[in-house]
Structure formats: C-alpha cells, structure tokens
mmCIF file of N, CA and C in Angstrom:
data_model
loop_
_atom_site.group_PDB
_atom_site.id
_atom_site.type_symbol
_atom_site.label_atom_id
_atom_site.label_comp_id
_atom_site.label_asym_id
_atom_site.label_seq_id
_atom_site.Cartn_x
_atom_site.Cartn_y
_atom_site.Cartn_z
ATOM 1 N N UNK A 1 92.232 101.649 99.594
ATOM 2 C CA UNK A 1 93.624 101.959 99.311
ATOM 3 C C UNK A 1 93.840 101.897 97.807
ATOM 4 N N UNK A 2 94.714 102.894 97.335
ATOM 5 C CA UNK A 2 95.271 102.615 95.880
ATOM 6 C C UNK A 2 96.581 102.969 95.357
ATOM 7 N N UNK A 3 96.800 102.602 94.771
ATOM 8 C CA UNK A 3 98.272 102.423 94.297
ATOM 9 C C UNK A 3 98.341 104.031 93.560
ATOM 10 N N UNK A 4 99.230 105.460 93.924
ATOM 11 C CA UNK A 4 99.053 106.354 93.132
ATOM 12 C C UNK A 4 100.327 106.177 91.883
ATOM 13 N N UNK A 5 99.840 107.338 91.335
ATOM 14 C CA UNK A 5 101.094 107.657 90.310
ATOM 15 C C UNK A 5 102.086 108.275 90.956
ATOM 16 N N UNK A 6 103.311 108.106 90.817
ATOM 17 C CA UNK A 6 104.490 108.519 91.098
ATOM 18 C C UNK A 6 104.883 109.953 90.077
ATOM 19 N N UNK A 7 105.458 110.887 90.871
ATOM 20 C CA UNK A 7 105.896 112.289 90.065
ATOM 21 C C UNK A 7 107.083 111.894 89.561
ATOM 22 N N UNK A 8 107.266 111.743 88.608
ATOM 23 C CA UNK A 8 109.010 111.659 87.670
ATOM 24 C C UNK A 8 109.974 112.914 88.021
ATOM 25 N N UNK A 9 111.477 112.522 87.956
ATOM 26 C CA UNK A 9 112.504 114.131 88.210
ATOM 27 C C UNK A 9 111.703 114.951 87.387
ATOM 28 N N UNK A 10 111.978 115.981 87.454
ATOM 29 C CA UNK A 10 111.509 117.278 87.024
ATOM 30 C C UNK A 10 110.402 117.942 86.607
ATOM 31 N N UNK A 11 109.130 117.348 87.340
ATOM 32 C CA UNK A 11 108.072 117.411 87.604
ATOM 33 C C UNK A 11 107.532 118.597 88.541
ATOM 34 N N UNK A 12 107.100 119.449 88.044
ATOM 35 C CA UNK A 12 106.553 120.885 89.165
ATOM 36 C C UNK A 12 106.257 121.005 90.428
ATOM 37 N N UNK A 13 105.221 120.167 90.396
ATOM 38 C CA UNK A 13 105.101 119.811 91.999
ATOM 39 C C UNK A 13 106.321 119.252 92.902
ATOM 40 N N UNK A 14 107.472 118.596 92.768
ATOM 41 C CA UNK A 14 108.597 118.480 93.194
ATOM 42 C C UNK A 14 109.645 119.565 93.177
ATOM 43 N N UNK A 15 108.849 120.894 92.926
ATOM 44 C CA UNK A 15 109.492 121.600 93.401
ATOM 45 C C UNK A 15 109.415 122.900 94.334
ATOM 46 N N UNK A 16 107.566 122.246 94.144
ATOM 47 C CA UNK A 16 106.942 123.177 95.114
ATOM 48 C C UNK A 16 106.821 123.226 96.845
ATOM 49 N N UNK A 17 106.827 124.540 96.966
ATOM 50 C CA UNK A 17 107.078 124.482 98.681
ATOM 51 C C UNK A 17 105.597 123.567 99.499
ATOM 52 N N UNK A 18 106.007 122.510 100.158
ATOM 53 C CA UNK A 18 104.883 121.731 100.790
ATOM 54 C C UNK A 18 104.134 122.549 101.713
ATOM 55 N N UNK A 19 102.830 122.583 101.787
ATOM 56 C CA UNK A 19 102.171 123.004 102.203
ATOM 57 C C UNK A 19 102.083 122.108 103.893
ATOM 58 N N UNK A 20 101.551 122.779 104.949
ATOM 59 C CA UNK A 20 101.392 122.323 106.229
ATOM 60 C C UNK A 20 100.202 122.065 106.554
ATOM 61 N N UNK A 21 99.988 120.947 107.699
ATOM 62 C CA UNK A 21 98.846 120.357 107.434
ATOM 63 C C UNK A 21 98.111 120.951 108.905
ATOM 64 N N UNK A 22 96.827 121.188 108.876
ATOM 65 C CA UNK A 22 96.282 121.525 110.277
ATOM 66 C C UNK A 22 96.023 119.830 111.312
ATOM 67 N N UNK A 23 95.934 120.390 112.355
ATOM 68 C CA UNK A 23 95.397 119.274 113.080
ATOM 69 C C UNK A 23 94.132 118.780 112.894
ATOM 70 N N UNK A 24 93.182 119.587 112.615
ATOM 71 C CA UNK A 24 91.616 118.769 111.826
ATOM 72 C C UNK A 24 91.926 117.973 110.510
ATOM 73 N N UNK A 25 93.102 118.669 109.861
ATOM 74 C CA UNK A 25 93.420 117.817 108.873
ATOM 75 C C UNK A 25 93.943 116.274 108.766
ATOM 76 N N UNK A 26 94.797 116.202 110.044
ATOM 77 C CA UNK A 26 95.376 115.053 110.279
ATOM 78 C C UNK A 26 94.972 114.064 110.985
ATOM 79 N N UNK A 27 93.929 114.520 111.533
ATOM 80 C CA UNK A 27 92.806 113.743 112.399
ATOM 81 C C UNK A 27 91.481 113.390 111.384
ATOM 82 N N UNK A 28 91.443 113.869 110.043
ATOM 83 C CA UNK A 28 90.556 113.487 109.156
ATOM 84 C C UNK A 28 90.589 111.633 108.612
ATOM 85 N N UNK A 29 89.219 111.051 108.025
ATOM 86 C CA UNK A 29 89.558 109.963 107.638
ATOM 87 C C UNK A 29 90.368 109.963 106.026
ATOM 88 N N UNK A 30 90.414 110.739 105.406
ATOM 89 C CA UNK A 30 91.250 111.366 104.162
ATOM 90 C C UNK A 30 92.336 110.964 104.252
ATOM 91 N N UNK A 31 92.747 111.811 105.277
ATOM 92 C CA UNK A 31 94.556 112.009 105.638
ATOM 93 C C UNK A 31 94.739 109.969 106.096
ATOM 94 N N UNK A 32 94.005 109.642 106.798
ATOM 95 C CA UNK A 32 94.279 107.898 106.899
ATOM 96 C C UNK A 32 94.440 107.161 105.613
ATOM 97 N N UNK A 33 93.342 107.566 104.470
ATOM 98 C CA UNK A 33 93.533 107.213 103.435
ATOM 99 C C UNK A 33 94.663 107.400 102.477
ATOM 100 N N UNK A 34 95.269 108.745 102.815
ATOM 101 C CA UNK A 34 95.966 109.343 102.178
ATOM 102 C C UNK A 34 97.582 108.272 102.374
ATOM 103 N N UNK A 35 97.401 108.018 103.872
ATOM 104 C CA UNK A 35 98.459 107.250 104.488
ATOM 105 C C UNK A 35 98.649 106.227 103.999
ATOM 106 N N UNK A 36 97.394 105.428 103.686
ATOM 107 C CA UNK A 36 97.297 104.278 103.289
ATOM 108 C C UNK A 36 97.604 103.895 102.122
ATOM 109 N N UNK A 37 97.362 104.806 101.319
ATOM 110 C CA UNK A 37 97.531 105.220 99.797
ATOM 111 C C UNK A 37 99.064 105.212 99.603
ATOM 112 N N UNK A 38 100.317 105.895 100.483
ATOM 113 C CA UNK A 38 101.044 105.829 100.030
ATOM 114 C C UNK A 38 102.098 104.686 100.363
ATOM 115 N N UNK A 39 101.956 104.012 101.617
ATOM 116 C CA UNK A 39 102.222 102.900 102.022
ATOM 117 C C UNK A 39 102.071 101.974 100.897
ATOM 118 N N UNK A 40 101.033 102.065 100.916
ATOM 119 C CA UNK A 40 101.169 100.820 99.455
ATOM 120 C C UNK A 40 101.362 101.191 97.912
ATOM 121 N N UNK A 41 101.703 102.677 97.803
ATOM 122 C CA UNK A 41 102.502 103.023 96.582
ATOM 123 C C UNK A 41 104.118 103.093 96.722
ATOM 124 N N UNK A 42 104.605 102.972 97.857
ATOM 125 C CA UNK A 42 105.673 102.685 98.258
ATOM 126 C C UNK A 42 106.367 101.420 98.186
ATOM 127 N N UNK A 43 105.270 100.963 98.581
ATOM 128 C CA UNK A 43 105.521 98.968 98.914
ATOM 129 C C UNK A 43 105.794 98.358 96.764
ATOM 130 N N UNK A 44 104.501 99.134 96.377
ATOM 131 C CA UNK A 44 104.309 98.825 94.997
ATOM 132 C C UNK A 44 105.511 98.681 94.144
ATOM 133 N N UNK A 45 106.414 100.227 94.472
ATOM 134 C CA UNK A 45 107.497 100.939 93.941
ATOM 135 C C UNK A 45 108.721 100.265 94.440
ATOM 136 N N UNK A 46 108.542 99.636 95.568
ATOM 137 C CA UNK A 46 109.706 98.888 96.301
ATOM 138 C C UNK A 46 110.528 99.748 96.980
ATOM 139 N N UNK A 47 110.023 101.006 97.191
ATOM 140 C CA UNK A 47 110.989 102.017 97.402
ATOM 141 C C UNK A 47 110.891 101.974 99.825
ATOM 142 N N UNK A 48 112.079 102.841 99.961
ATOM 143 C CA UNK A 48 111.865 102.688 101.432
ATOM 144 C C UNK A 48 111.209 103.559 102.041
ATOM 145 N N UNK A 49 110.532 104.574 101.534
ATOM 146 C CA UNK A 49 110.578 106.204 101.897
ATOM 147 C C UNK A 49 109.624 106.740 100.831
ATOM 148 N N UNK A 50 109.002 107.767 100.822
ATOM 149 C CA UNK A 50 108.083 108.290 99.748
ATOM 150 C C UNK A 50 107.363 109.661 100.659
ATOM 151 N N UNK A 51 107.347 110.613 99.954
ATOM 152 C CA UNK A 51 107.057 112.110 100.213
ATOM 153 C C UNK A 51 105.671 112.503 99.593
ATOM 154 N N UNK A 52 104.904 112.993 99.885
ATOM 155 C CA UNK A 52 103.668 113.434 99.865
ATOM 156 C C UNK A 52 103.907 114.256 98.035
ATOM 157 N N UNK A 53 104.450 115.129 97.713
ATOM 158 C CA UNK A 53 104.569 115.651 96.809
ATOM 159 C C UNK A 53 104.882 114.994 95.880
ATOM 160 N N UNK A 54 105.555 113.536 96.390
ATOM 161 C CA UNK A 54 105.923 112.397 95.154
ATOM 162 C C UNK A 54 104.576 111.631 94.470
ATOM 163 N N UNK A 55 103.587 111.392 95.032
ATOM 164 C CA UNK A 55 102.334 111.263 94.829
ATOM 165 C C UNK A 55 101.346 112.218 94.104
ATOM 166 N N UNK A 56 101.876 114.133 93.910
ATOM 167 C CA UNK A 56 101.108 114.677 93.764
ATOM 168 C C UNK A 56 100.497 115.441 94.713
ATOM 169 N N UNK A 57 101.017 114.884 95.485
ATOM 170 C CA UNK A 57 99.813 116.047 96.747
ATOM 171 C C UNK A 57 100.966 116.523 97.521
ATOM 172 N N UNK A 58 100.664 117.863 97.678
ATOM 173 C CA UNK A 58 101.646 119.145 98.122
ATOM 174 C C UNK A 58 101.676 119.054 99.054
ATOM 175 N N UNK A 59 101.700 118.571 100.324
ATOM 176 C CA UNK A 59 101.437 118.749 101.801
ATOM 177 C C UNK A 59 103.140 118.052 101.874
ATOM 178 N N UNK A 60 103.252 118.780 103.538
ATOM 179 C CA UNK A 60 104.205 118.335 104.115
ATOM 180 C C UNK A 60 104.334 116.700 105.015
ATOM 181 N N UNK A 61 104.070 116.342 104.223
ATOM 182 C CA UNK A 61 103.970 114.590 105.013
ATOM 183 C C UNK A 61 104.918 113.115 103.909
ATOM 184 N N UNK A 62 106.074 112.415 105.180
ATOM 185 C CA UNK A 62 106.712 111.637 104.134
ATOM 186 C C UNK A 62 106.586 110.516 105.330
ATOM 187 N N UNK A 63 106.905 109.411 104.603
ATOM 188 C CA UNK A 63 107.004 108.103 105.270
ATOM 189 C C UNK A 63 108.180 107.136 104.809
ATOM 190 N N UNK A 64 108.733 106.576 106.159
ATOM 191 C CA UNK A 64 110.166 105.729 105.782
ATOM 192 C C UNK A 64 109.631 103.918 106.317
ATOM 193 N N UNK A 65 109.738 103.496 105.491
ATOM 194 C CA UNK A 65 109.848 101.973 105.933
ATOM 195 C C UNK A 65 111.798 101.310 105.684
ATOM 196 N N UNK A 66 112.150 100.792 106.518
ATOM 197 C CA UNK A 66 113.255 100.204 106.251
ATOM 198 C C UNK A 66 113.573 99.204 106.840
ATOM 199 N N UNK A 67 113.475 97.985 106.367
ATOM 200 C CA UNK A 67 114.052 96.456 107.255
ATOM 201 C C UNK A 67 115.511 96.316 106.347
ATOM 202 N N UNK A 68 116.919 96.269 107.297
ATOM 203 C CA UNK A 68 118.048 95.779 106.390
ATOM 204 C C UNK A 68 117.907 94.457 106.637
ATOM 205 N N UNK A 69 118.103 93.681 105.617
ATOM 206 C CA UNK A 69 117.619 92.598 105.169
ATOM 207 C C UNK A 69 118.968 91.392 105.523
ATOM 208 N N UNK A 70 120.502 92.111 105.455
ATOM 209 C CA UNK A 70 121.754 91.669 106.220
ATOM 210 C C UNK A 70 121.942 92.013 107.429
ATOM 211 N N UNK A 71 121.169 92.828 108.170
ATOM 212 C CA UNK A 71 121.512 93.086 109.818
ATOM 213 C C UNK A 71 120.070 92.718 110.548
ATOM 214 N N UNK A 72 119.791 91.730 110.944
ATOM 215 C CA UNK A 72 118.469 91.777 111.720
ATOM 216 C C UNK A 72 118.424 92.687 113.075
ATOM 217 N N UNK A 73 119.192 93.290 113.492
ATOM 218 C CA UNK A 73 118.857 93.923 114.512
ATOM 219 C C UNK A 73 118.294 95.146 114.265
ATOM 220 N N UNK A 74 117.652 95.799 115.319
ATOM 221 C CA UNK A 74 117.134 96.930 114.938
ATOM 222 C C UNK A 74 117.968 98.596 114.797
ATOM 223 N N UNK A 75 119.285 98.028 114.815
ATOM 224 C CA UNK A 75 119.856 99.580 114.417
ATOM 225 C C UNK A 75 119.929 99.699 113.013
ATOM 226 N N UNK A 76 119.869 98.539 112.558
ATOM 227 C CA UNK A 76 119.800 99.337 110.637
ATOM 228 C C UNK A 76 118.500 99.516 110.295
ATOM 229 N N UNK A 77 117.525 99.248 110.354
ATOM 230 C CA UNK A 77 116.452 98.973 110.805
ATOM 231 C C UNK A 77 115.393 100.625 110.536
ATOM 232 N N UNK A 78 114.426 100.695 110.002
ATOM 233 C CA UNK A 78 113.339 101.919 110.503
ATOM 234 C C UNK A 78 112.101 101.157 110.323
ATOM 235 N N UNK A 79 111.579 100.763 111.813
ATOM 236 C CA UNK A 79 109.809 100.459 111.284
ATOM 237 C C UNK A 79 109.159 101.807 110.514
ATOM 238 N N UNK A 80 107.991 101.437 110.003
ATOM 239 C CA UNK A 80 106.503 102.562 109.453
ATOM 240 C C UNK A 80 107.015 103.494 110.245
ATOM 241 N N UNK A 81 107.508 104.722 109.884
ATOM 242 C CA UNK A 81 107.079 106.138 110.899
ATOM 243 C C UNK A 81 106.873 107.059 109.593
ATOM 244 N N UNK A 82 106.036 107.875 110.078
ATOM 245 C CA UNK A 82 105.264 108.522 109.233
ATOM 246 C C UNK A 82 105.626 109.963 110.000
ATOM 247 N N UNK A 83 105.955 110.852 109.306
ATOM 248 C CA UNK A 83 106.688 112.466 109.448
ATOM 249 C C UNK A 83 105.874 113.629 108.875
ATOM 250 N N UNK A 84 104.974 114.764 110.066
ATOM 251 C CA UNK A 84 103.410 115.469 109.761
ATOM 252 C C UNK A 84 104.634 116.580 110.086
ATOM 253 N N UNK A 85 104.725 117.642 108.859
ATOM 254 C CA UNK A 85 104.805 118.648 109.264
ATOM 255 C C UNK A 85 106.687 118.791 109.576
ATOM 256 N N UNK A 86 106.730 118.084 109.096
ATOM 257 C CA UNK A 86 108.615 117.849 109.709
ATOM 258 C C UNK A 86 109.595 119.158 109.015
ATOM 259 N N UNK A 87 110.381 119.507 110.336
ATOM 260 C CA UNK A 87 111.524 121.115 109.827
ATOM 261 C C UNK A 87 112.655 120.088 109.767
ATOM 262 N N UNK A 88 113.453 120.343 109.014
ATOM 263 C CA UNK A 88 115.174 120.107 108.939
ATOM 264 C C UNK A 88 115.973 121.477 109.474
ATOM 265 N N UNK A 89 116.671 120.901 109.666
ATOM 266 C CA UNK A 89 117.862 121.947 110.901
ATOM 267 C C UNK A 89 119.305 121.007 110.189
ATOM 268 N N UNK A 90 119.636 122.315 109.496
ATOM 269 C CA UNK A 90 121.151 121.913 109.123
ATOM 270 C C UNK A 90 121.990 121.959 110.316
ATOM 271 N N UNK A 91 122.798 120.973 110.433
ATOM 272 C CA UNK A 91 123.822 120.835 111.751
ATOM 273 C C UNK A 91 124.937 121.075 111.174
ATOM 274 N N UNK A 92 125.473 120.808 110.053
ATOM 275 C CA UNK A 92 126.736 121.149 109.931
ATOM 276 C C UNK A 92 126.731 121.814 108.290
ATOM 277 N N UNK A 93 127.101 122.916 107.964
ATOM 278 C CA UNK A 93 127.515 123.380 106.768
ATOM 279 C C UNK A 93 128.148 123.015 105.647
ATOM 280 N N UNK A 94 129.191 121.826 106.142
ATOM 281 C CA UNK A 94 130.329 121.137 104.942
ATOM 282 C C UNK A 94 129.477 119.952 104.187
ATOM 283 N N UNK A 95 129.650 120.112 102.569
ATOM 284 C CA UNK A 95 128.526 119.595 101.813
ATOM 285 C C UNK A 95 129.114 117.956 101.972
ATOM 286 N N UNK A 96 128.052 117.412 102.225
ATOM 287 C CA UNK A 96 128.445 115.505 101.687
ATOM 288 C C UNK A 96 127.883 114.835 100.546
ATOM 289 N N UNK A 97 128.385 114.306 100.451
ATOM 290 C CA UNK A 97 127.783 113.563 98.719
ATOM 291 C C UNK A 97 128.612 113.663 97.852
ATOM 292 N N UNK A 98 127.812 113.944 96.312
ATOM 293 C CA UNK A 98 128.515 114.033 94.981
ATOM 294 C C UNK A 98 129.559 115.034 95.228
#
C-alpha cells in the first residue's frame, strides 16, 4: 500500500472523462492494490470520499468512508463502499447549493 499524491483544483486529469473499467480489470490484483492505495490516501488526507482521478488515475472508481462521530447510529453513518463504474441520474433539475 502507498500513500498517493493528491490532484490539486485545476489539474487536467480532473477534468477528464473517467474511463470504465472491464471486469478482468476489477478482478485483477492491481485494481486491489489500487483500492488499497486509496483507502489509505484517504485516511492520510482525512478526507471521507476520494475519486480515482483524484489520485491520477482516470478510471471510473470512487470510495466513501463516513463514521458521524455525533450520531452513533448507522443512518449518518457510510461504512467502506467502494463505487466500479457508477452512472448519476439527475432526479430533479432545480440547482442546490451556492
């Protein structure tokens, strides 16, 4: 396992379209490493969440860790799940945020 470099805002590869991963790919010992690799560049960073392209590597693969640290139950809560290949589906049109 190793700790990678993190891509800073406005960095190229953060803006490139992620590439999709085959199933020989994800069944490789690489892609475990790869997992492993970012788990603990995540953990490093303190961050909850970390995207394959944030590391540098273009593929479509992100991972969320989240324990809320004021709600012990498990609805605030996300154990390790790790996301191969994941589509978003806008549900609603009206913008939220800033």
């Amino acid at each position: 396992m190793a700790i990678r470099k993190i891509a800073r805002m406005g960095h190229p590869i953060l803006r490139q379209k992620a590439r999709e991963l085959t199933l020989k790919e994800i069944q490789s010992p690489d892609f475990e490493r790869l997992l492993e690799d970012m788990v603990e560049t995540m953990e490093e960073y303190g961050g909850i969440g970390l995207a394959a392209p944030q590391i540098h590597e273009p593929i479509a693969v992100a991972i969320i860790d989240y324990q809320d640290e004021e709600n012990s139950d498990a609805e605030h809560s996300v154990e390790l799940s790790v996301f191969i290949n994941p589509k978003v589906t806008v549900l609603d049109e009206t913008t939220q945020g800033f």
